[in-house]
CSV table of C-alpha atoms in Angstrom, one decimal:
chain,number,residue,atom,x,y,z
A,1,MET,CA,0.0,0.0,0.0
A,2,MET,CA,1.2,3.5,-0.8
A,3,GLN,CA,1.2,6.0,2.1
A,4,HIS,CA,0.2,9.6,1.6
A,5,ALA,CA,3.3,11.8,1.9
A,6,GLY,CA,1.5,14.4,4.1
A,7,LEU,CA,0.3,11.9,6.8
A,8,ARG,CA,2.2,10.5,9.8
A,9,THR,CA,1.1,7.4,11.6
A,10,GLY,CA,2.2,5.2,14.5
A,11,PRO,CA,4.9,6.2,17.1
A,12,GLU,CA,6.2,9.0,14.8
A,13,THR,CA,2.9,10.9,15.1
A,14,ALA,CA,2.9,10.6,18.9
A,15,GLU,CA,6.5,11.8,19.2
A,16,GLN,CA,5.9,14.8,16.9
A,17,ASP,CA,2.8,15.7,18.9
A,18,HIS,CA,4.7,15.6,22.1
A,19,LEU,CA,7.5,17.8,20.7
A,20,GLU,CA,4.9,20.3,19.5
A,21,HIS,CA,3.3,20.3,22.9
A,22,LEU,CA,6.6,21.1,24.6
A,23,LEU,CA,7.3,23.9,22.2
A,24,ASP,CA,3.8,25.4,22.9
A,25,GLN,CA,4.5,25.2,26.6
A,26,ARG,CA,7.8,27.0,26.2
A,27,PHE,CA,6.2,29.8,24.1
A,28,GLN,CA,3.5,30.2,26.7
A,29,ALA,CA,6.0,30.4,29.5
A,30,ALA,CA,8.0,33.1,27.6
A,31,ALA,CA,5.0,35.1,26.5
A,32,CYS,CA,4.9,37.0,29.8
A,33,ARG,CA,8.5,38.1,29.2
A,34,GLY,CA,8.1,39.2,25.6
A,35,LEU,CA,9.0,37.5,22.4
A,36,THR,CA,12.2,39.4,21.8
A,37,ASN,CA,15.3,39.4,23.9
A,38,GLY,CA,16.1,42.8,25.2
A,39,TYR,CA,13.0,43.9,27.1
A,40,ALA,CA,13.3,47.3,28.8
A,41,ARG,CA,10.8,48.8,31.3
A,42,PRO,CA,9.6,52.4,30.8
A,43,LYS,CA,11.3,54.9,32.9
A,44,ALA,CA,9.7,55.4,36.3
A,45,GLN,CA,10.4,58.9,37.6
A,46,ARG,CA,9.6,57.8,41.2
A,47,SER,CA,12.4,55.2,41.2
A,48,ARG,CA,15.8,55.9,42.8
A,49,ALA,CA,18.9,53.8,43.2
A,50,LEU,CA,22.2,54.0,45.1
A,51,VAL,CA,25.0,51.8,43.8
A,52,VAL,CA,28.3,51.5,45.6
A,53,GLY,CA,31.5,49.7,44.5
A,54,CYS,CA,34.6,49.5,46.7
A,55,ASN,CA,37.8,47.9,45.4
A,56,TYR,CA,40.0,49.6,48.1
A,57,PRO,CA,42.9,50.2,45.6
A,58,ARG,CA,45.1,51.9,48.1
A,59,LYS,CA,44.8,49.1,50.6
A,60,LYS,CA,47.0,46.3,49.3
A,61,HIS,CA,45.9,43.7,51.9
A,62,MET,CA,42.2,44.4,51.3
A,63,ARG,CA,42.3,45.0,47.6
A,64,LEU,CA,39.4,43.7,45.5
A,65,TRP,CA,39.3,43.6,41.7
A,66,GLY,CA,35.7,43.3,40.5
A,67,ALA,CA,33.6,45.4,42.9
A,68,CYS,CA,33.6,48.6,40.9
A,69,ALA,CA,32.9,46.7,37.6
A,70,ASP,CA,30.0,45.0,39.4
A,71,ALA,CA,28.7,48.4,40.5
A,72,ARG,CA,28.9,49.8,37.0
A,73,ALA,CA,27.1,46.7,35.6
A,74,TRP,CA,24.3,47.2,38.1
A,75,ALA,CA,24.0,50.9,37.3
A,76,SER,CA,23.8,50.2,33.6
A,77,THR,CA,21.1,47.4,34.1
A,78,LEU,CA,19.0,49.5,36.5
A,79,CYS,CA,19.0,52.5,34.0
A,80,SER,CA,18.8,50.7,30.7
A,81,ARG,CA,16.5,47.7,31.6
A,82,LEU,CA,14.8,48.2,34.9
A,83,GLY,CA,13.3,51.7,34.5
A,84,VAL,CA,15.4,53.8,36.9
A,85,PRO,CA,16.0,57.2,35.4
A,86,GLU,CA,19.6,58.4,35.1
A,87,GLU,CA,18.9,61.4,37.2
A,88,GLY,CA,17.6,59.1,39.9
A,89,LEU,CA,20.7,57.0,40.2
A,90,ALA,CA,23.8,57.7,42.3
A,91,LEU,CA,27.0,55.7,41.6
A,92,LEU,CA,29.9,55.7,44.1
A,93,VAL,CA,33.1,54.0,43.2
A,94,ASP,CA,36.7,54.3,44.4
A,95,GLU,CA,38.3,53.3,41.0
A,96,ASP,CA,37.5,54.7,37.6
A,97,GLY,CA,36.9,52.8,34.4
A,98,ALA,CA,40.6,52.7,33.6
A,99,GLY,CA,41.6,51.2,37.0
A,100,ALA,CA,43.0,54.4,38.5
A,101,PRO,CA,42.1,55.3,42.1
A,102,VAL,CA,39.5,58.0,42.6
A,103,ASP,CA,40.5,60.9,44.8
A,104,GLU,CA,39.1,60.7,48.3
A,105,SER,CA,37.8,64.2,48.1
A,106,ASP,CA,35.8,63.4,45.0
A,107,ARG,CA,32.0,63.5,45.3
A,108,VAL,CA,31.7,60.0,43.8
A,109,PHE,CA,34.2,58.4,46.3
A,110,PRO,CA,32.4,56.0,48.6
A,111,SER,CA,33.6,57.5,51.9
A,112,GLN,CA,31.5,57.0,55.0
A,113,ARG,CA,30.2,60.5,54.8
A,114,ASN,CA,29.2,60.2,51.1
A,115,MET,CA,27.5,56.9,51.7
A,116,GLN,CA,25.6,58.2,54.6
A,117,GLU,CA,24.5,61.3,52.7
A,118,HIS,CA,23.4,59.4,49.7
A,119,LEU,CA,21.5,56.8,51.7
A,120,ALA,CA,19.7,59.6,53.5
A,121,TRP,CA,18.9,61.1,50.0
A,122,LEU,CA,17.6,57.7,48.9
A,123,THR,CA,15.2,57.3,51.7
A,124,ARG,CA,14.1,60.9,52.0
A,125,GLY,CA,10.5,61.9,51.0
A,126,VAL,CA,9.4,58.5,49.9
A,127,GLN,CA,5.7,58.0,49.0
A,128,PRO,CA,3.6,54.8,48.4
A,129,GLY,CA,4.4,53.6,44.9
A,130,ASP,CA,8.1,54.7,45.0
A,131,PHE,CA,10.8,52.1,44.2
A,132,LEU,CA,14.3,52.2,45.9
A,133,ALA,CA,17.4,50.1,45.2
A,134,PHE,CA,20.6,49.9,47.2
A,135,VAL,CA,23.5,47.9,45.8
A,136,PHE,CA,26.8,47.4,47.6
A,137,CYS,CA,29.8,45.5,46.2
A,138,GLY,CA,32.8,45.3,48.5
A,139,ARG,CA,33.7,43.9,51.9
A,140,GLY,CA,31.8,43.5,55.1
A,141,THR,CA,32.8,43.0,58.7
A,142,LEU,CA,31.5,42.4,62.2
A,143,ILE,CA,31.4,44.9,65.1
A,144,LEU,CA,32.9,42.9,67.9
A,145,GLU,CA,32.3,45.3,70.8
A,146,ASN,CA,32.0,43.2,73.9
A,147,SER,CA,32.5,40.1,71.8
A,148,ASP,CA,36.2,39.4,72.2
A,149,ARG,CA,37.8,36.2,73.4
A,150,GLU,CA,37.6,37.2,77.0
A,151,ALA,CA,33.9,38.2,76.8
A,152,GLU,CA,31.2,36.0,78.3
A,153,PRO,CA,29.3,34.5,75.4
A,154,GLY,CA,25.6,34.2,75.0
A,155,LYS,CA,24.2,37.0,77.1
A,156,ASP,CA,24.3,40.8,77.2
A,157,ASP,CA,24.4,43.1,80.3
A,158,GLU,CA,20.6,42.6,80.8
A,159,GLY,CA,20.7,38.9,80.5
A,160,ALA,CA,19.1,38.7,77.1
A,161,GLU,CA,20.6,36.7,74.2
A,162,ALA,CA,23.2,38.9,72.5
A,163,PHE,CA,23.8,39.3,68.8
A,164,VAL,CA,26.7,40.8,66.8
A,165,GLU,CA,26.1,43.6,64.4
A,166,GLU,CA,27.2,43.5,60.8
A,167,ALA,CA,28.7,46.5,58.9
A,168,LEU,CA,29.9,47.5,55.4
A,169,LEU,CA,33.5,48.7,54.9
A,170,CYS,CA,33.5,52.2,53.4
A,171,GLY,CA,36.2,53.3,51.0
A,172,ASP,CA,38.0,55.2,53.8
A,173,PHE,CA,37.5,52.4,56.4
A,174,ASP,CA,41.2,52.7,57.5
A,175,CYS,CA,40.5,56.2,59.1
A,176,ALA,CA,39.2,56.6,62.6
A,177,ASP,CA,35.4,57.2,63.1
A,178,TRP,CA,35.3,60.1,65.5
A,179,GLN,CA,31.5,60.2,65.5
A,180,ASN,CA,31.0,56.7,66.7
A,181,GLY,CA,34.3,56.3,68.6
A,182,ARG,CA,35.5,53.4,66.5
A,183,SER,CA,38.9,52.6,64.9
A,184,MET,CA,37.3,52.2,61.4
A,185,ARG,CA,34.7,54.0,59.3
A,186,LEU,CA,31.8,51.7,58.6
A,187,LEU,CA,28.2,51.7,57.5
A,188,ASP,CA,26.6,49.6,60.2
A,189,ALA,CA,23.4,47.7,60.0
A,190,SER,CA,21.6,49.7,62.7
A,191,TRP,CA,22.3,53.0,60.9
A,192,VAL,CA,21.0,51.5,57.6
A,193,SER,CA,18.0,50.0,59.4
A,194,ALA,CA,17.1,53.3,61.0
A,195,HIS,CA,16.7,54.9,57.6
A,196,LEU,CA,14.8,52.0,56.0
A,197,ALA,CA,12.4,52.2,59.0
A,198,GLN,CA,11.2,55.6,57.6
A,199,LEU,CA,9.8,54.0,54.4
A,200,PRO,CA,6.0,54.2,54.2
A,201,ARG,CA,3.7,51.3,53.5
A,202,GLY,CA,3.3,50.7,49.8
A,203,SER,CA,6.9,51.6,48.9
A,204,SER,CA,9.2,49.1,47.3
A,205,LEU,CA,12.8,48.3,48.2
A,206,ALA,CA,15.4,46.0,46.8
A,207,LEU,CA,18.9,45.5,48.2
A,208,VAL,CA,21.9,43.6,46.7
A,209,MET,CA,24.7,42.9,49.2
A,210,ASP,CA,27.6,41.4,47.3
A,211,CYS,CA,29.8,41.0,50.3
A,212,GLU,CA,30.2,39.0,53.5
A,213,HIS,CA,28.4,40.1,56.6
A,214,GLY,CA,25.6,42.0,54.7
A,215,VAL,CA,22.6,39.8,55.2
A,216,SER,CA,21.2,41.8,58.1
A,217,MET,CA,21.2,45.2,56.3
A,218,LEU,CA,17.5,44.6,55.7
A,219,PRO,CA,15.9,44.4,59.2
A,220,VAL,CA,13.5,41.5,58.5
A,221,LEU,CA,12.9,38.0,59.8
A,222,ARG,CA,12.3,35.7,56.9
A,223,ARG,CA,15.1,34.3,54.8
A,224,LEU,CA,15.5,31.8,52.0
A,225,ASP,CA,18.9,30.0,52.3
A,226,SER,CA,20.2,28.1,49.2
A,227,ALA,CA,22.3,26.0,51.5
A,228,ARG,CA,19.1,24.3,52.7
A,229,LEU,CA,17.9,23.3,49.2
A,230,PRO,CA,18.1,19.5,48.8
A,231,PRO,CA,21.1,18.5,46.7
A,232,THR,CA,18.9,16.4,44.5
A,233,LEU,CA,16.6,19.3,43.6
A,234,ARG,CA,16.7,20.1,39.9
A,235,LEU,CA,16.9,23.8,39.3
A,236,ASP,CA,16.7,23.8,35.5
A,237,GLY,CA,12.9,23.7,35.5
A,238,GLU,CA,10.3,26.2,36.5
A,239,PRO,CA,10.8,27.7,40.0
A,240,THR,CA,8.8,25.9,42.6
A,241,PRO,CA,8.4,26.8,46.3
A,242,VAL,CA,10.7,24.8,48.6
A,243,LEU,CA,9.8,25.0,52.3
A,244,GLU,CA,13.1,23.5,53.4
A,245,ALA,CA,14.9,26.7,52.3
A,246,MET,CA,12.9,28.9,54.7
A,247,VAL,CA,14.7,30.0,57.9
A,248,PHE,CA,14.1,32.7,60.5
A,249,GLY,CA,16.6,35.3,61.5
A,250,VAL,CA,19.4,37.3,59.8
A,251,THR,CA,21.8,37.9,62.7
A,252,GLN,CA,24.7,35.9,64.2
A,253,SER,CA,24.7,35.3,68.0
A,254,ARG,CA,27.6,36.5,70.1
A,255,GLU,CA,28.1,33.0,71.4
A,256,ASP,CA,28.8,31.7,67.9
A,257,VAL,CA,31.1,34.6,67.1
A,258,VAL,CA,33.1,34.2,70.3
A,259,ARG,CA,33.4,30.4,69.7
A,260,ASP,CA,34.7,31.0,66.2
A,261,LEU,CA,37.2,33.6,67.5
A,262,ARG,CA,38.5,31.3,70.1
A,263,ASN,CA,38.9,28.5,67.5
A,264,GLY,CA,40.6,30.9,65.1
A,265,GLN,CA,37.9,30.3,62.4
A,266,LEU,CA,36.5,33.8,62.0
A,267,GLY,CA,38.0,36.2,59.6
A,268,GLN,CA,40.6,33.9,58.2
A,269,PRO,CA,41.1,34.1,54.4
A,270,PRO,CA,40.3,30.9,52.5
A,271,LEU,CA,43.0,28.7,51.2
A,272,GLU,CA,42.9,29.4,47.4
A,273,ALA,CA,44.1,26.3,45.6
A,274,GLU,CA,43.5,28.0,42.3
A,275,PRO,CA,44.2,31.6,41.3
A,276,HIS,CA,40.8,32.4,39.8
A,277,ARG,CA,38.9,33.3,43.0
A,278,GLY,CA,39.2,35.8,45.9
A,279,ASP,CA,37.1,36.3,49.0
A,280,ARG,CA,35.0,39.4,49.9
A,281,GLY,CA,35.4,39.1,53.7
A,282,CYS,CA,37.1,41.2,56.2
A,283,LYS,CA,40.3,39.2,56.4
A,284,GLY,CA,40.3,39.3,60.2
A,285,LEU,CA,40.0,43.1,60.3
A,286,PHE,CA,37.4,44.2,62.9
A,287,PRO,CA,36.6,47.6,64.3
A,288,ARG,CA,37.2,48.3,68.0
A,289,ARG,CA,35.7,50.9,70.3
A,290,GLN,CA,38.5,53.2,71.3
A,291,TRP,CA,36.8,56.3,72.9
A,292,THR,CA,33.4,57.6,74.0
A,293,PRO,CA,31.2,58.1,71.0
A,294,GLY,CA,30.6,61.7,69.9
A,295,ASP,CA,27.4,61.1,68.0
A,296,LEU,CA,25.5,63.6,70.1
A,297,LEU,CA,27.8,66.4,69.0
A,298,TRP,CA,27.4,65.6,65.3
A,299,LYS,CA,23.8,64.4,65.3
A,300,GLY,CA,21.9,66.1,62.4
A,301,GLN,CA,18.6,66.0,60.7
A,302,ASP,CA,19.6,63.1,58.4
A,303,GLU,CA,20.1,60.8,61.4
A,304,PRO,CA,16.7,59.5,62.5
A,305,ALA,CA,15.9,58.3,66.0
A,306,ASP,CA,14.2,55.0,65.2
A,307,ASP,CA,14.2,51.5,66.6
A,308,GLY,CA,15.2,50.0,63.2
A,309,LYS,CA,11.9,48.1,62.5
A,310,ILE,CA,10.8,48.3,58.9
A,311,GLN,CA,7.0,48.6,58.4
A,312,GLN,CA,5.3,45.3,57.6
A,313,GLU,CA,3.7,46.5,54.3
A,314,VAL,CA,6.9,47.8,52.7
A,315,GLN,CA,7.6,45.6,49.8
A,316,ALA,CA,11.2,44.9,50.8
A,317,PHE,CA,13.5,42.3,49.5
A,318,ALA,CA,17.3,41.7,49.7
A,319,PHE,CA,19.7,39.4,47.9
A,320,SER,CA,22.8,38.6,49.9
A,321,ALA,CA,26.0,36.8,48.8
A,322,CYS,CA,26.0,34.6,52.0
A,323,GLY,CA,24.2,34.0,55.2
A,324,PRO,CA,25.3,34.9,58.8
A,325,GLY,CA,28.9,33.7,59.2
A,326,GLY,CA,29.1,32.5,55.5
A,327,ARG,CA,31.6,33.2,52.8
A,328,ALA,CA,31.4,35.3,49.6
A,329,PHE,CA,33.7,35.3,46.7
A,330,GLU,CA,34.6,37.1,43.5
A,331,SER,CA,35.7,34.9,40.5
A,332,GLU,CA,36.7,35.1,36.9
A,333,ASP,CA,34.0,34.2,34.4
A,334,LEU,CA,34.2,31.1,32.3
A,335,ALA,CA,35.8,32.9,29.3
A,336,SER,CA,38.6,34.2,31.5
A,337,LYS,CA,39.2,30.9,33.2
A,338,ARG,CA,40.2,29.3,30.0
A,339,ARG,CA,43.4,31.2,30.2
A,340,ARG,CA,46.4,29.8,32.0
A,341,GLY,CA,47.0,31.4,35.4
A,342,GLY,CA,44.8,33.9,37.1
A,343,ARG,CA,43.7,37.3,35.9
A,344,PRO,CA,42.6,39.2,39.0
A,345,ALA,CA,41.3,42.1,37.0
A,346,ALA,CA,38.8,39.8,35.3
A,347,ARG,CA,37.2,38.8,38.6
A,348,ARG,CA,33.5,39.7,39.3
A,349,GLY,CA,31.4,39.1,42.4
A,350,LEU,CA,29.6,35.7,42.2
A,351,LEU,CA,26.3,37.2,43.4
A,352,SER,CA,26.4,40.0,40.9
A,353,GLN,CA,27.4,37.6,38.0
A,354,CYS,CA,24.7,35.1,38.8
A,355,LEU,CA,21.9,37.7,39.4
A,356,LEU,CA,22.7,39.7,36.3
A,357,ARG,CA,22.8,36.6,34.1
A,358,SER,CA,19.6,35.3,35.7
A,359,LEU,CA,18.0,38.6,34.8
A,360,GLU,CA,19.0,38.2,31.2
A,361,ASP,CA,17.7,34.6,31.2
A,362,LEU,CA,14.3,36.0,32.5
A,363,ASN,CA,14.5,38.8,29.9
A,364,PHE,CA,14.5,41.2,32.8
A,365,GLN,CA,11.0,40.1,33.9
A,366,GLY,CA,10.2,37.7,36.7
A,367,SER,CA,9.6,37.4,40.4
A,368,TYR,CA,12.2,37.8,43.1
A,369,TYR,CA,11.9,34.1,43.8
A,370,ALA,CA,12.4,33.2,40.1
A,371,LEU,CA,15.5,35.5,40.0
A,372,TRP,CA,16.9,33.9,43.2
A,373,TRP,CA,16.2,30.4,41.8
A,374,GLY,CA,18.0,31.2,38.6
A,375,ALA,CA,21.0,32.7,40.4
A,376,VAL,CA,21.3,29.6,42.6
A,377,ARG,CA,21.2,27.4,39.6
A,378,LEU,CA,24.1,29.3,38.0
A,379,LEU,CA,26.0,29.2,41.3
A,380,ARG,CA,25.8,25.5,41.4
A,381,GLN,CA,27.2,25.3,37.9
A,382,ALA,CA,30.1,27.5,38.8
A,383,GLU,CA,33.3,25.8,40.0
A,384,ALA,CA,34.2,28.8,42.1
A,385,GLY,CA,30.8,28.7,43.8
A,386,GLU,CA,31.7,25.9,46.3
A,387,GLY,CA,31.2,27.1,49.8
A,388,GLN,CA,28.9,30.1,49.0
A,389,HIS,CA,25.2,30.1,49.4
A,390,PHE,CA,22.9,32.9,48.2
A,391,GLN,CA,20.2,34.4,50.5
A,392,LEU,CA,16.9,36.1,49.7
A,393,THR,CA,15.4,38.0,52.7
A,394,PHE,CA,12.0,39.6,52.6
A,395,ASN,CA,9.5,41.4,54.7
A,396,ASP,CA,6.6,39.7,56.5
A,397,GLY,CA,3.9,41.4,54.4
A,398,THR,CA,5.5,40.4,51.0
A,399,ASP,CA,5.6,37.3,48.8
A,400,PRO,CA,8.7,36.8,46.7
A,401,THR,CA,6.9,34.4,44.4
A,402,CYS,CA,4.4,37.1,43.3
A,403,ARG,CA,6.3,40.4,43.3
A,404,GLU,CA,8.1,41.4,40.1
A,405,ALA,CA,11.8,41.9,40.8
A,406,PHE,CA,13.0,45.5,40.9
A,407,GLU,CA,9.6,46.9,40.0
A,408,PRO,CA,7.4,49.4,41.9
A,409,ILE,CA,3.9,48.5,42.8
A,410,GLN,CA,1.1,49.4,40.4
A,411,GLU,CA,-0.6,52.8,40.5
A,412,ALA,CA,-3.9,51.4,41.7
A,413,GLU,CA,-2.2,49.6,44.6
A,414,ALA,CA,-0.2,52.8,45.5
A,415,LYS,CA,-3.5,54.8,45.6
A,416,ALA,CA,-5.0,52.2,47.9
A,417,TYR,CA,-2.0,52.6,50.3
A,418,LEU,CA,-2.4,56.3,50.2
A,419,LYS,CA,-6.1,56.0,51.1
A,420,ARG,CA,-5.4,53.7,54.0
A,421,ALA,CA,-2.8,56.1,55.3
A,422,GLU,CA,-5.4,58.8,55.2
A,423,LEU,CA,-7.9,56.6,57.1
A,424,ASP,CA,-5.2,55.8,59.7
A,425,ARG,CA,-4.7,59.5,60.3
A,426,VAL,CA,-8.5,59.9,60.7
A,427,SER,CA,-8.6,57.0,63.2
A,428,ILE,CA,-6.0,58.6,65.4
A,429,ASP,CA,-8.2,61.8,65.6
A,430,ASP,CA,-11.5,60.0,66.2
A,431,GLY,CA,-11.6,56.3,66.9
A,432,ALA,CA,-15.4,56.2,66.4
A,433,HIS,CA,-14.9,56.3,62.6
A,434,THR,CA,-12.6,53.2,62.5
A,435,HIS,CA,-13.3,49.5,62.3
A,436,ARG,CA,-12.5,49.1,66.0
A,437,LEU,CA,-16.2,49.3,67.1
A,438,HIS,CA,-16.8,46.1,65.1
A,439,ALA,CA,-13.5,44.4,65.8
A,440,ARG,CA,-14.8,42.2,68.7
A,441,ALA,CA,-17.4,40.5,66.5
A,442,CYS,CA,-14.9,39.8,63.7
A,443,CYS,CA,-12.0,38.6,65.8
A,444,ALA,CA,-13.7,36.9,68.8
A,445,ASN,CA,-12.8,33.4,67.7
A,446,HIS,CA,-9.1,34.2,67.1
A,447,LYS,CA,-6.6,33.3,69.8
A,448,PHE,CA,-3.5,35.2,68.5
A,449,ASN,CA,-2.1,35.5,72.0
A,450,GLU,CA,-1.5,31.7,72.0
A,451,LEU,CA,0.8,31.8,69.0
A,452,GLN,CA,4.5,32.1,69.7
A,453,ARG,CA,7.4,33.2,67.5
A,454,PRO,CA,11.0,32.1,67.6
A,455,GLU,CA,13.3,33.9,70.1
A,456,LEU,CA,15.1,36.5,68.0
A,457,PRO,CA,16.5,40.0,68.6
A,458,PRO,CA,13.7,42.6,68.9
A,459,ALA,CA,15.1,44.9,66.2
A,460,ARG,CA,14.9,42.0,63.7
A,461,LEU,CA,11.4,40.8,64.7
A,462,GLY,CA,8.3,41.7,62.7
A,463,SER,CA,4.7,40.4,62.9
A,464,SER,CA,3.7,37.9,60.2
A,465,LEU,CA,0.2,37.4,61.6
A,466,GLY,CA,-1.4,40.4,59.9
A,467,CYS,CA,-3.2,41.1,63.2
A,468,SER,CA,-2.0,42.3,66.6
A,469,VAL,CA,-3.7,42.0,69.9
A,470,THR,CA,-4.1,45.0,72.3
A,471,ASP,CA,-6.6,43.6,74.8
A,472,PRO,CA,-5.3,41.3,77.5
A,473,ASP,CA,-8.2,38.9,76.9
A,474,GLY,CA,-7.0,38.4,73.3
A,475,ASP,CA,-10.3,39.0,71.6
A,476,VAL,CA,-9.9,42.6,70.4
A,477,CYS,CA,-8.1,43.0,67.1
A,478,ALA,CA,-6.2,46.2,66.5
A,479,MET,CA,-5.7,45.7,62.8
A,480,MET,CA,-8.0,44.1,60.2
């Protein structure tokens, strides 16, 4: 029998149908990201970004090679792809494009004063619907006040569990900090948290900390740790929620730090068996308190007096190169590693490399969770990624699987937040016009006071219940 040339029969037909079905699925998955590679968001005038890169070129022992290049790559991506206007972006680097050190008196030099002033500019006058980004590429350290080898680990002066504060090394870190009475100039987590706590509900915030000891710069509780992902989990498919990766807390206890200090495990540079990788840690360099702080003499209008708690409905996310006590590295890319010997000038931060490449794979559209998922996949494929684990921290009132990465909330949602803020102001003036008259009927069956949360430092603790109790009997809800 002759078979018609245009017909397929048997197993061949089933196989072709299966392939066509897979292609259709791929086209549908990519439809939300556009059909052409090179998507760029429209400019959002209410978006601002601060990008800092510190190579420390004048400090031989602390020299980095790829931090300034990472910062320029982030600045280019934020402006050309993610909708941040050029007039709304500040770039601070201590090395120019040709590799020459930037003068310390220059406005773009990442000194402690310049970083503090620009961070105050970033968080000043923010309204619901605004988007802010803070990117730091450099080194981090720990503030070991009362945490030395002779200190009693575990408890502070009041008997509570003590935690060690993290800090970012500024470009002039080797100078004394007269304001805070320390031997080094830093940008500590409490100072950053105090400014972030000013952000109103409905604003959006994204942090990228490509350094060690930077995970607590966002004062939140929830954290996704790539170290907790099962080794057998395949990351080449569509992102799926993995509960095993969820942990609580972003700080390191004093007891753990003191133990590592006594064992000589903290701040020691890694043994580099191959010349293609360098660490972004503090190399055992920690600030010390040397005199009484003079912050009261210098305290100005840009220094808020806040407890460091970020509002629950701020859409806040942070990517960190490692968790508390973890390691972060900069490495040459695959093209450079084909050469014999190492080329330090070709190094780039692993977190920045993986996040930027994952953004390209997503065509600059996708959720924070999808971006973290793709970056972890690339980290696993990188030989230099051994021993490093990416973190994604987020606020209690946010969902990383739903929020678009590096994007402000929509206009309708921003207007709703503005309306709620106006209603809150009215409720303060006259409680009779609020929902509290009807709260007892709505919340009588809820026993929120029976729920307990993990023991964590107060400055890092936020409510994830969506409701708080003000009445001792536990049956009056203060927030609907």
